[in-house]
Coordinates of C-alpha atoms and ligand atoms in Angstrom, one line a residue:
Chain A
M1 CA 0.0 0.0 0.0
E2 CA 2.7 2.4 0.9
Q3 CA 4.6 1.6 -2.2
L4 CA 1.4 2.2 -4.2
I5 CA 0.9 5.7 -2.7
A6 CA 4.6 6.6 -3.2
S7 CA 4.6 5.6 -6.9
L8 CA 1.2 7.2 -7.5
A9 CA 2.5 10.5 -6.0
D10 CA 5.6 10.2 -8.2
G11 CA 3.5 9.5 -11.3
L12 CA 1.2 12.4 -10.6
L13 CA 4.2 14.8 -10.3
L14 CA 5.4 13.6 -13.7
G15 CA 1.9 13.8 -15.0
F16 CA 1.9 17.6 -14.6
V17 CA 5.0 17.8 -16.7
Y18 CA 3.5 15.5 -19.4
G19 CA 0.4 17.7 -19.2
L20 CA 2.4 20.8 -19.9
A21 CA 4.0 19.2 -23.0
A22 CA 0.6 18.1 -24.2
M23 CA -0.8 21.6 -23.7
G24 CA 1.6 22.8 -26.3
L25 CA 0.4 20.2 -28.8
T26 CA -3.3 20.8 -28.1
L27 CA -3.0 24.6 -28.2
I28 CA -1.6 24.5 -31.7
F29 CA -4.2 22.1 -32.8
G30 CA -7.0 24.1 -31.2
V31 CA -5.9 27.3 -32.8
M32 CA -5.0 26.3 -36.3
D33 CA -6.0 22.6 -36.8
V34 CA -2.5 21.5 -37.2
I35 CA -1.1 18.4 -35.6
N36 CA 2.5 19.3 -34.9
L37 CA 4.6 16.2 -35.6
A38 CA 7.7 18.1 -34.7
H39 CA 6.4 18.2 -31.1
G40 CA 8.8 15.4 -29.8
P41 CA 12.0 16.8 -31.3
I42 CA 11.1 20.1 -29.8
I43 CA 10.8 18.5 -26.4
A44 CA 14.2 16.9 -27.0
L45 CA 15.7 20.3 -28.0
G46 CA 14.3 21.7 -24.7
M47 CA 16.3 18.9 -22.9
F48 CA 19.5 19.7 -24.8
A49 CA 19.0 23.4 -24.3
M50 CA 18.9 22.7 -20.6
F51 CA 22.0 20.5 -20.9
F52 CA 24.0 23.2 -22.6
I53 CA 22.7 26.1 -20.5
S54 CA 23.0 24.6 -17.1
G55 CA 24.9 21.4 -17.5
A56 CA 28.3 21.0 -15.8
T57 CA 30.0 20.9 -19.3
G58 CA 27.8 23.8 -20.4
M59 CA 27.3 27.3 -19.0
G60 CA 26.4 26.0 -15.6
L61 CA 23.5 28.3 -15.0
N62 CA 20.9 27.3 -12.5
P63 CA 18.4 25.1 -14.3
Y64 CA 15.3 27.0 -13.2
L65 CA 16.8 30.2 -14.5
A66 CA 17.8 28.4 -17.6
L67 CA 14.1 27.6 -18.1
V68 CA 13.4 31.3 -18.8
I69 CA 16.0 31.2 -21.6
I70 CA 14.6 27.9 -22.9
A71 CA 11.1 29.4 -23.0
I72 CA 12.3 32.4 -25.0
L73 CA 14.3 30.2 -27.4
G74 CA 11.3 27.8 -27.7
L75 CA 9.0 30.7 -28.6
L76 CA 11.3 32.1 -31.3
F77 CA 12.0 28.7 -32.7
G78 CA 8.2 28.0 -32.9
V79 CA 7.6 31.3 -34.7
C80 CA 10.3 30.3 -37.3
I81 CA 8.8 26.9 -37.8
Y82 CA 5.4 28.5 -38.3
F83 CA 6.6 30.7 -41.1
I84 CA 8.9 28.1 -42.7
A85 CA 6.7 25.0 -42.5
V86 CA 3.2 25.8 -41.4
H87 CA 1.9 29.1 -42.8
R88 CA 1.8 28.1 -46.4
V89 CA 0.0 24.8 -45.8
L90 CA -2.5 26.1 -43.4
N91 CA -5.4 26.1 -45.9
A92 CA -4.2 23.0 -47.7
P93 CA -5.7 19.6 -46.7
H94 CA -4.6 18.2 -43.4
L95 CA -2.1 15.8 -44.9
S96 CA 0.1 18.7 -46.0
S97 CA 0.6 20.1 -42.6
L98 CA 1.2 16.6 -41.2
L99 CA 3.9 16.1 -43.8
S100 CA 5.5 19.5 -43.4
T101 CA 5.7 19.3 -39.6
F102 CA 7.0 15.7 -40.0
S103 CA 9.7 17.1 -42.2
V104 CA 10.7 19.5 -39.5
N105 CA 10.7 16.5 -37.2
M106 CA 13.1 14.6 -39.5
M107 CA 15.4 17.6 -39.9
I108 CA 15.8 18.2 -36.2
I109 CA 16.4 14.5 -35.6
G110 CA 18.8 14.3 -38.5
V111 CA 20.9 17.3 -37.7
G112 CA 20.6 16.5 -33.9
T113 CA 21.8 13.0 -34.4
A114 CA 24.8 14.2 -36.5
I115 CA 25.8 16.8 -34.0
L116 CA 24.8 15.5 -30.7
T117 CA 25.1 11.7 -31.4
T118 CA 22.7 9.4 -29.6
T119 CA 24.8 8.9 -26.5
P120 CA 22.5 9.5 -23.5
R121 CA 23.2 12.7 -21.6
N122 CA 22.1 13.7 -18.2
L123 CA 22.2 16.7 -16.0
V124 CA 23.9 16.0 -12.7
F125 CA 21.5 18.0 -10.7
S126 CA 19.8 17.4 -7.4
I127 CA 17.9 19.5 -4.9
G128 CA 17.4 16.7 -2.4
S129 CA 14.0 15.3 -1.5
I130 CA 11.2 15.6 1.0
S131 CA 9.4 13.0 2.9
L132 CA 5.7 13.2 3.7
G133 CA 5.0 10.1 5.9
P134 CA 5.6 7.0 3.7
V135 CA 6.1 9.1 0.6
T136 CA 9.4 10.5 -0.5
L137 CA 9.3 13.1 -3.2
L138 CA 12.3 13.9 -5.3
G139 CA 12.9 17.6 -5.1
T140 CA 13.5 18.0 -8.9
R141 CA 10.2 16.3 -9.7
L142 CA 8.3 18.3 -7.1
V143 CA 9.6 21.6 -8.4
A144 CA 9.0 20.5 -12.0
A145 CA 5.4 19.8 -11.2
L146 CA 5.0 23.1 -9.4
I147 CA 6.6 24.9 -12.4
A148 CA 4.3 23.1 -14.8
I149 CA 1.3 24.2 -12.8
L150 CA 2.6 27.7 -12.7
V151 CA 3.1 27.8 -16.4
A152 CA -0.3 26.3 -17.1
A153 CA -1.8 29.0 -14.8
L154 CA 0.1 31.7 -16.7
L155 CA -1.1 30.3 -20.0
Y156 CA -4.6 30.5 -18.8
L157 CA -4.3 34.1 -17.6
F158 CA -2.6 35.0 -20.9
L159 CA -5.4 33.5 -22.9
Y160 CA -8.3 34.9 -20.8
R161 CA -7.0 38.1 -19.4
T162 CA -4.7 39.7 -21.9
Q163 CA -5.3 41.3 -25.3
P164 CA -3.0 39.2 -27.4
G165 CA -4.3 36.1 -25.6
K166 CA -7.8 37.0 -26.4
A167 CA -6.8 37.7 -30.0
I168 CA -5.5 34.1 -30.1
R169 CA -8.8 32.8 -29.0
A170 CA -10.6 35.1 -31.5
V171 CA -8.5 33.9 -34.4
S172 CA -9.0 30.3 -33.3
N173 CA -12.7 30.8 -33.1
N174 CA -13.2 32.7 -36.4
R175 CA -10.2 33.8 -38.4
A176 CA -12.0 35.8 -41.0
A177 CA -14.0 37.7 -38.3
A178 CA -10.8 38.4 -36.4
E179 CA -9.3 40.0 -39.6
L180 CA -12.4 42.1 -40.0
M181 CA -11.9 43.5 -36.5
G182 CA -8.3 44.4 -37.3
I183 CA -6.6 41.5 -35.7
P184 CA -3.5 40.5 -37.7
S185 CA -4.3 36.8 -37.9
T186 CA -1.0 35.6 -39.4
Q187 CA 1.0 37.1 -36.6
T188 CA -1.4 35.8 -34.1
L189 CA -1.1 32.3 -35.5
A190 CA 2.7 32.5 -35.5
L191 CA 2.5 33.6 -31.8
S192 CA 0.3 30.6 -31.0
F193 CA 2.6 28.2 -32.6
G194 CA 5.5 29.8 -30.8
I195 CA 3.7 29.4 -27.5
G196 CA 2.9 25.8 -28.3
T197 CA 6.5 25.0 -28.9
M198 CA 7.5 27.1 -25.9
L199 CA 5.4 24.9 -23.7
A200 CA 6.9 21.7 -25.2
S201 CA 10.5 23.0 -24.8
I202 CA 9.9 24.0 -21.1
A203 CA 8.5 20.5 -20.5
G204 CA 11.6 19.1 -22.1
G205 CA 13.8 21.3 -20.0
L206 CA 12.0 20.2 -16.8
I207 CA 12.3 16.5 -17.8
A208 CA 16.0 16.9 -18.3
T209 CA 16.4 17.8 -14.7
F210 CA 15.6 14.3 -13.7
F211 CA 15.8 11.9 -16.6
S212 CA 18.6 11.1 -19.1
F213 CA 17.9 11.8 -22.7
T214 CA 19.1 11.7 -26.3
I215 CA 17.9 13.7 -29.3
L216 CA 15.4 10.8 -29.9
A217 CA 14.0 11.0 -26.4
G218 CA 11.2 13.4 -27.4
G219 CA 9.4 10.6 -29.3
V220 CA 8.2 9.0 -26.1
Y221 CA 6.8 12.2 -24.8
E222 CA 5.2 13.1 -28.1
L223 CA 3.3 9.8 -27.9
K224 CA 2.3 10.6 -24.3
S225 CA 1.1 14.0 -25.4
F226 CA -1.1 12.4 -28.0
V227 CA -2.7 10.1 -25.4
I228 CA -3.1 13.0 -23.0
V229 CA -4.6 15.3 -25.7
V230 CA -7.1 12.6 -26.6
L231 CA -7.9 12.1 -22.9
G232 CA -8.4 15.8 -22.3
G233 CA -10.1 16.7 -25.5
L234 CA -8.3 18.0 -28.7
G235 CA -7.8 21.7 -28.6
N236 CA -8.5 22.0 -24.9
P237 CA -5.4 23.2 -22.9
T238 CA -7.0 22.8 -19.5
G239 CA -8.1 19.3 -20.3
A240 CA -4.5 18.5 -21.1
L241 CA -3.4 19.1 -17.6
L242 CA -6.1 16.7 -16.4
G243 CA -5.1 14.2 -19.1
G244 CA -1.5 14.5 -17.9
L245 CA -2.5 13.7 -14.4
I246 CA -4.4 10.6 -15.4
L247 CA -1.6 9.3 -17.5
G248 CA 1.0 10.1 -14.9
G249 CA -1.1 8.4 -12.2
L250 CA -1.5 5.4 -14.4
E251 CA 2.2 5.2 -15.0
G252 CA 2.8 5.4 -11.3
I253 CA 0.4 2.7 -10.3
A254 CA 0.6 0.2 -13.2
P255 CA 4.2 -1.0 -12.5
V256 CA 3.1 -2.1 -9.0
F257 CA 0.9 -4.7 -10.6
M258 CA 2.6 -5.6 -13.8
P259 CA 6.0 -5.4 -15.6
V260 CA 6.9 -1.9 -16.7
S261 CA 7.0 -2.9 -20.3
W262 CA 3.2 -3.3 -20.2
V263 CA 2.7 0.4 -19.3
P264 CA 2.8 1.7 -22.9
V265 CA 0.4 -1.0 -24.0
I266 CA -2.1 0.1 -21.3
E267 CA -1.7 3.7 -22.4
F268 CA -2.5 2.9 -26.0
V269 CA -5.4 0.7 -25.2
L270 CA -6.7 3.6 -23.2
F271 CA -6.0 5.9 -26.2
V272 CA -7.9 3.7 -28.6
V273 CA -10.8 3.2 -26.2
I274 CA -11.2 6.9 -25.6
L275 CA -11.1 7.6 -29.3
M276 CA -13.9 5.0 -29.8
V277 CA -16.1 5.8 -26.8
R278 CA -15.6 9.4 -26.2
P279 CA -13.7 11.1 -29.1
T280 CA -14.2 14.6 -27.7
G281 CA -12.2 13.7 -24.6
L282 CA -13.2 13.2 -21.0
M283 CA -13.6 16.9 -20.5
G284 CA -15.7 17.6 -23.6
G285 CA -13.0 19.1 -25.6
G286 CA -12.4 22.4 -27.4
R287 CA -13.9 21.2 -30.6
Chain B
M1 CA -9.5 63.5 -50.9
T2 CA -11.3 62.9 -54.1
T3 CA -13.3 65.7 -55.8
N4 CA -16.7 64.1 -55.5
G5 CA -16.5 63.6 -51.7
A6 CA -16.6 59.9 -51.9
V7 CA -15.0 58.2 -48.9
L8 CA -15.0 54.8 -50.6
E9 CA -14.6 54.3 -54.3
V10 CA -15.0 50.9 -55.9
K11 CA -13.7 51.1 -59.4
N12 CA -14.4 48.5 -62.1
V13 CA -13.9 45.6 -59.7
S14 CA -14.1 42.0 -60.9
S15 CA -13.9 39.3 -58.3
G16 CA -14.9 35.7 -57.5
Y17 CA -13.8 32.5 -56.0
G18 CA -10.9 30.8 -57.8
E19 CA -11.8 30.2 -61.4
V20 CA -15.4 31.3 -60.8
Q21 CA -15.9 34.9 -61.6
I22 CA -18.9 36.5 -59.7
L23 CA -18.5 40.2 -60.1
W24 CA -18.0 41.9 -63.4
D25 CA -16.7 45.4 -63.6
V26 CA -18.6 46.7 -60.6
S27 CA -18.2 50.4 -59.6
L28 CA -19.7 52.0 -56.6
N29 CA -19.1 55.2 -54.5
L30 CA -20.0 55.9 -50.9
E31 CA -20.5 59.6 -50.2
R32 CA -19.3 60.8 -46.8
G33 CA -22.1 60.8 -44.2
K34 CA -24.6 59.1 -46.4
L35 CA -26.3 55.8 -46.1
T36 CA -26.0 53.8 -49.3
S37 CA -27.9 50.6 -49.9
L38 CA -27.0 47.7 -52.1
V39 CA -29.9 45.5 -53.1
G40 CA -30.4 42.5 -55.4
A41 CA -31.8 39.0 -55.4
N42 CA -30.1 36.1 -53.6
G43 CA -26.8 35.0 -55.1
V44 CA -26.1 38.1 -57.3
G45 CA -22.8 38.8 -55.6
K46 CA -23.6 41.3 -52.8
T47 CA -21.6 39.4 -50.2
T48 CA -18.9 38.8 -52.7
L49 CA -18.6 42.5 -53.2
M50 CA -18.4 43.2 -49.5
R51 CA -15.8 40.6 -49.0
T52 CA -13.8 42.0 -51.9
V53 CA -14.0 45.6 -50.6
V54 CA -12.7 44.7 -47.1
G55 CA -10.0 42.4 -48.4
L56 CA -11.2 38.9 -47.6
L57 CA -11.2 38.3 -51.3
K58 CA -8.7 39.7 -53.8
P59 CA -10.2 41.3 -56.9
S60 CA -8.9 40.0 -60.2
K61 CA -9.3 43.5 -61.7
G62 CA -10.1 47.0 -60.5
Q63 CA -9.4 49.2 -57.6
V64 CA -10.7 50.2 -54.2
N65 CA -9.9 53.6 -52.9
F66 CA -10.5 54.7 -49.3
N67 CA -10.1 58.4 -48.5
G68 CA -8.4 58.9 -51.8
S69 CA -5.7 56.3 -51.4
D70 CA -5.5 52.9 -53.1
I71 CA -6.2 50.1 -50.6
T72 CA -6.9 47.3 -53.1
R73 CA -4.0 45.2 -52.1
I74 CA -3.7 45.6 -48.4
S75 CA -4.9 43.0 -45.9
A76 CA -8.3 42.9 -44.3
H77 CA -6.9 43.7 -40.8
A78 CA -5.0 46.7 -42.1
K79 CA -8.2 48.0 -43.7
A80 CA -10.1 47.6 -40.5
S81 CA -7.4 49.6 -38.6
Q82 CA -8.0 52.4 -41.1
G83 CA -11.7 52.4 -40.3
L84 CA -13.2 50.3 -43.0
V85 CA -15.4 47.9 -41.0
L86 CA -17.7 45.1 -42.1
V87 CA -20.5 43.5 -40.1
P88 CA -20.5 40.3 -42.0
E89 CA -23.4 38.2 -43.2
G90 CA -24.3 35.5 -40.7
R91 CA -22.9 37.6 -37.9
Q92 CA -19.6 35.7 -37.6
L93 CA -19.3 36.3 -33.9
F94 CA -16.6 34.8 -31.7
T95 CA -19.1 32.3 -30.5
D96 CA -16.8 30.7 -27.8
M97 CA -16.2 34.1 -26.3
T98 CA -18.4 36.2 -24.1
V99 CA -20.4 39.2 -25.3
F100 CA -18.0 41.5 -23.5
E101 CA -15.0 39.8 -25.1
N102 CA -16.6 40.2 -28.5
L103 CA -16.9 43.9 -27.9
E104 CA -13.3 44.1 -26.7
M105 CA -12.1 42.3 -29.9
G106 CA -14.1 44.8 -31.9
A107 CA -12.0 47.5 -30.3
F108 CA -8.7 45.8 -31.2
T109 CA -7.2 48.5 -33.5
G110 CA -5.4 51.6 -32.3
R111 CA -8.1 54.0 -33.5
A112 CA -10.7 51.9 -31.7
K113 CA -8.8 51.7 -28.4
E114 CA -8.6 55.5 -28.3
N115 CA -12.4 55.7 -28.1
Y116 CA -13.0 52.5 -26.2
K117 CA -14.8 53.9 -23.2
Q118 CA -17.2 56.1 -25.1
N119 CA -18.0 53.4 -27.6
L120 CA -18.6 50.8 -25.0
E121 CA -21.1 53.2 -23.2
R122 CA -22.7 54.0 -26.5
V123 CA -23.3 50.4 -27.6
F124 CA -24.6 49.4 -24.2
E125 CA -27.0 52.3 -24.3
M126 CA -28.1 51.4 -27.8
F127 CA -28.4 47.7 -27.0
P128 CA -29.2 47.3 -23.3
R129 CA -29.7 43.6 -23.8
L130 CA -26.0 43.2 -24.4
K131 CA -25.2 44.9 -21.1
E132 CA -27.5 42.4 -19.4
R133 CA -25.7 39.5 -21.2
R134 CA -22.2 40.8 -21.1
D135 CA -20.7 37.7 -19.5
Q136 CA -22.7 35.2 -21.6
K137 CA -21.1 33.2 -24.3
S138 CA -22.2 34.9 -27.5
G139 CA -22.9 31.7 -29.3
T140 CA -25.7 30.9 -26.8
M141 CA -27.7 34.0 -27.5
S142 CA -30.8 34.3 -29.7
G143 CA -30.4 35.3 -33.4
G144 CA -31.6 38.8 -32.7
E145 CA -29.2 39.3 -29.8
Q146 CA -26.4 38.0 -31.9
Q147 CA -27.2 40.4 -34.7
M148 CA -27.2 43.3 -32.1
L149 CA -23.8 42.1 -30.9
A150 CA -22.5 41.9 -34.5
V151 CA -23.5 45.5 -35.1
A152 CA -22.2 46.6 -31.7
R153 CA -18.9 44.9 -32.3
G154 CA -18.6 46.7 -35.6
L155 CA -19.3 50.0 -33.9
M156 CA -16.6 49.3 -31.3
A157 CA -14.1 49.3 -34.1
Q158 CA -14.7 53.1 -34.5
P159 CA -15.6 52.8 -38.2
E160 CA -15.2 55.6 -40.6
V161 CA -17.2 53.5 -43.1
L162 CA -19.5 50.8 -41.7
M163 CA -20.7 48.1 -44.1
I164 CA -23.5 45.8 -42.9
D165 CA -24.3 42.6 -44.8
E166 CA -27.9 41.5 -44.3
L167 CA -28.9 43.5 -41.3
S168 CA -32.3 41.9 -40.8
L169 CA -32.1 38.5 -42.3
G170 CA -34.0 36.0 -40.3
L171 CA -35.1 38.4 -37.5
A172 CA -38.5 38.9 -36.0
P173 CA -40.3 42.1 -37.4
F174 CA -40.0 44.1 -34.1
L175 CA -36.3 43.5 -34.0
V176 CA -36.0 44.6 -37.6
L177 CA -37.7 47.8 -36.7
D178 CA -35.4 48.3 -33.8
L179 CA -32.3 47.7 -35.9
F180 CA -33.5 50.1 -38.6
E181 CA -34.1 52.7 -35.8
I182 CA -30.4 52.3 -34.8
L183 CA -29.4 52.6 -38.4
R184 CA -31.3 55.9 -38.7
R185 CA -29.6 57.2 -35.6
L186 CA -26.1 56.3 -36.8
K187 CA -26.9 58.1 -40.0
D188 CA -28.0 61.2 -38.1
E189 CA -24.8 61.1 -36.3
G190 CA -23.0 61.3 -39.7
L191 CA -21.6 57.8 -40.1
T192 CA -21.0 56.7 -43.6
M193 CA -22.7 53.3 -44.2
L194 CA -23.2 50.7 -46.9
L195 CA -26.2 48.5 -46.2
V196 CA -26.9 45.2 -47.9
E197 CA -30.5 44.2 -47.1
Q198 CA -33.0 41.7 -48.5
N199 CA -35.8 43.9 -47.3
V200 CA -35.6 46.1 -50.3
Q201 CA -38.5 48.3 -49.3
M202 CA -37.0 49.3 -45.9
A203 CA -33.5 49.6 -47.4
L204 CA -34.7 52.1 -50.0
A205 CA -36.8 53.9 -47.4
V206 CA -33.9 54.5 -45.1
S207 CA -31.0 55.1 -47.5
D208 CA -30.0 58.1 -49.5
Y209 CA -28.6 56.3 -52.5
A210 CA -29.0 52.8 -53.8
Y211 CA -27.3 50.4 -56.1
V212 CA -29.1 47.4 -57.7
L213 CA -26.9 44.5 -58.4
N214 CA -27.8 41.8 -60.8
E215 CA -25.7 38.8 -61.9
G216 CA -22.6 40.4 -60.6
Q217 CA -23.1 43.8 -62.4
V218 CA -24.6 47.1 -61.3
E219 CA -28.0 47.1 -63.1
L220 CA -29.2 50.4 -61.7
E221 CA -28.1 53.2 -59.4
G222 CA -29.6 56.4 -58.2
P223 CA -31.1 58.3 -55.2
S224 CA -33.0 55.7 -53.3
R225 CA -36.3 57.5 -53.8
E226 CA -36.0 57.3 -57.5
V227 CA -34.8 53.7 -57.5
A228 CA -37.9 52.9 -55.4
K229 CA -40.1 54.4 -58.2
N230 CA -38.4 52.4 -61.0
E231 CA -40.8 50.1 -62.7
D232 CA -38.4 47.1 -62.9
V233 CA -37.4 47.4 -59.3
R234 CA -40.9 47.6 -58.1
K235 CA -41.8 44.5 -60.0
A236 CA -38.7 42.5 -59.1
Y237 CA -38.2 43.4 -55.5
L238 CA -41.2 45.3 -54.1
G239 CA -43.8 42.9 -55.4
I240 CA -45.9 45.7 -56.9
Ligands
LIG301 N1 -17.1 30.5 -51.0 C1 -17.6 30.4 -52.2 N2 -17.0 29.7 -53.2 C2 -17.6 29.6 -54.4 N3 -18.7 30.2 -54.8 C3 -19.3 31.0 -53.9 C4 -18.8 31.2 -52.5 N4 -19.6 32.0 -51.9 C5 -20.6 32.4 -52.7 N5 -20.4 31.8 -53.9 C6 -21.2 32.0 -55.1 O1 -21.1 33.3 -55.5 C7 -22.4 33.8 -56.0 C8 -22.7 35.1 -55.2 O2 -22.9 34.8 -53.9 P1 -23.0 36.0 -52.8 O3 -22.0 37.0 -53.1 O4 -23.1 35.3 -51.5 O5 -24.5 36.5 -53.2 P2 -25.5 37.4 -52.3 O6 -24.8 37.9 -51.1 O7 -25.9 38.5 -53.2 O8 -26.6 36.5 -52.0 C9 -23.4 32.7 -55.7 O9 -23.6 32.1 -57.0 C10 -22.7 31.8 -54.8 O10 -23.1 30.5 -55.0
LIG302 MG1 -25.2 37.7 -49.2

């Protein structure tokens, strides 16, 4: 029982971080109907950015300060990807944007593998742990979860309380009407894509504070993001956090009852079942 | 400024959707401070003309001048920030956003923000219903309330020219009267407007000047009173 609670708690902490990554994916989908297949490599780039900015062989900056830089780089990178690979295929059939973001995926992985190799890296970083009764929480995971919650809250405030955030919702809701009201929809879409990749790269940076990684590591989290997004409802950022918690909790509990290698199987069974039974997600979904 | 006092000049515009040409050499002028109406049967190209003027569609030929400068090629949002505002057919509200947020988005441009407070007070005074419903999601309101919001959102944009596509389509008669009353008031305040309206009789009664569009071409134009007397118009649109 104690072990169950401990691993559930651990899973939930990770769940917040998964949820943050998924939020990036679902925001982009909700706003522009594009499934960003470069999501995984962007997460991996977030990990490497963390490695180079705060690693012992890198600049050695505090990882949580490094996150600010990673966020800015992620935003800028996303805006670039938008103009290079997404903008021109926005009104084309869905397959076009899938292929073009997949190309971005392949390019990042190709260049990344050539430069960074696939030797696992890790950040030697620890801030201790705290014990609550039978449960011992690793400090890095606890802080990561708190940061994920904070970023999610900031995203919510941005989308619902600020002018550019509301413009994103307006463009997402009705692009032509937004243009008629003087909202520059192309810039707004680029910003949305930038924020989506920013969230993914922050998640990557956080994961790097406790797991080892290679340039290919993003793939796993991309798949998790898909499961979460389906759980929470496509295009629904708040649902993504809940979906992350469900997935994290599941990952925490499942290994207590079965071999770890079964966990992804369970996840994808869940994925398929949700798609069949409740395709709009558990929370209703943005669309 | 142009010599004839036209705020908006549409000159020999042809436009359409891809290969399909809908408008053929359409010209139209809006006099400053006047209410101009554009009438014609369903499917003759009124909406296409509106969309072309505001920049949602690119004309294949012709020119659109606003305050004397050529704005044919600039984007829709840039036109809106110059004060050329369209209340589109079918309302096109931000249905997932509240009434208040719709009004805020109406006031997105710099010129609109300068007058945000007065405009907000004004539209709430014109449409008290919207004030009552300010925190309701706009998509959940009745058709009439949605149309009020669409007009109010347009007014929040501080238009120099307000174009309204199908003001009264599908609304209950008493609401139609209310909206026409608002229109008259805006006209008295000196706002330049272009009205597309399927209720031809009311449109001609309220407007100063009218254009009749048929099969993508201007068939007839003139002071509304004269257009209303035209035999063909009376037969075709007024059922007389
Ligand atoms: N998005 C579109 N794509 C192709 N054809 C269209 C589109 N919208 C309208 N049309 C066609 O253009 C013509 C004019 O339509 P429209 O401008 O909406 O007329 P009106 O507003 O006068 O009723 C119609 O024949 C209509 O079928
Ligand atoms: Mg129409």
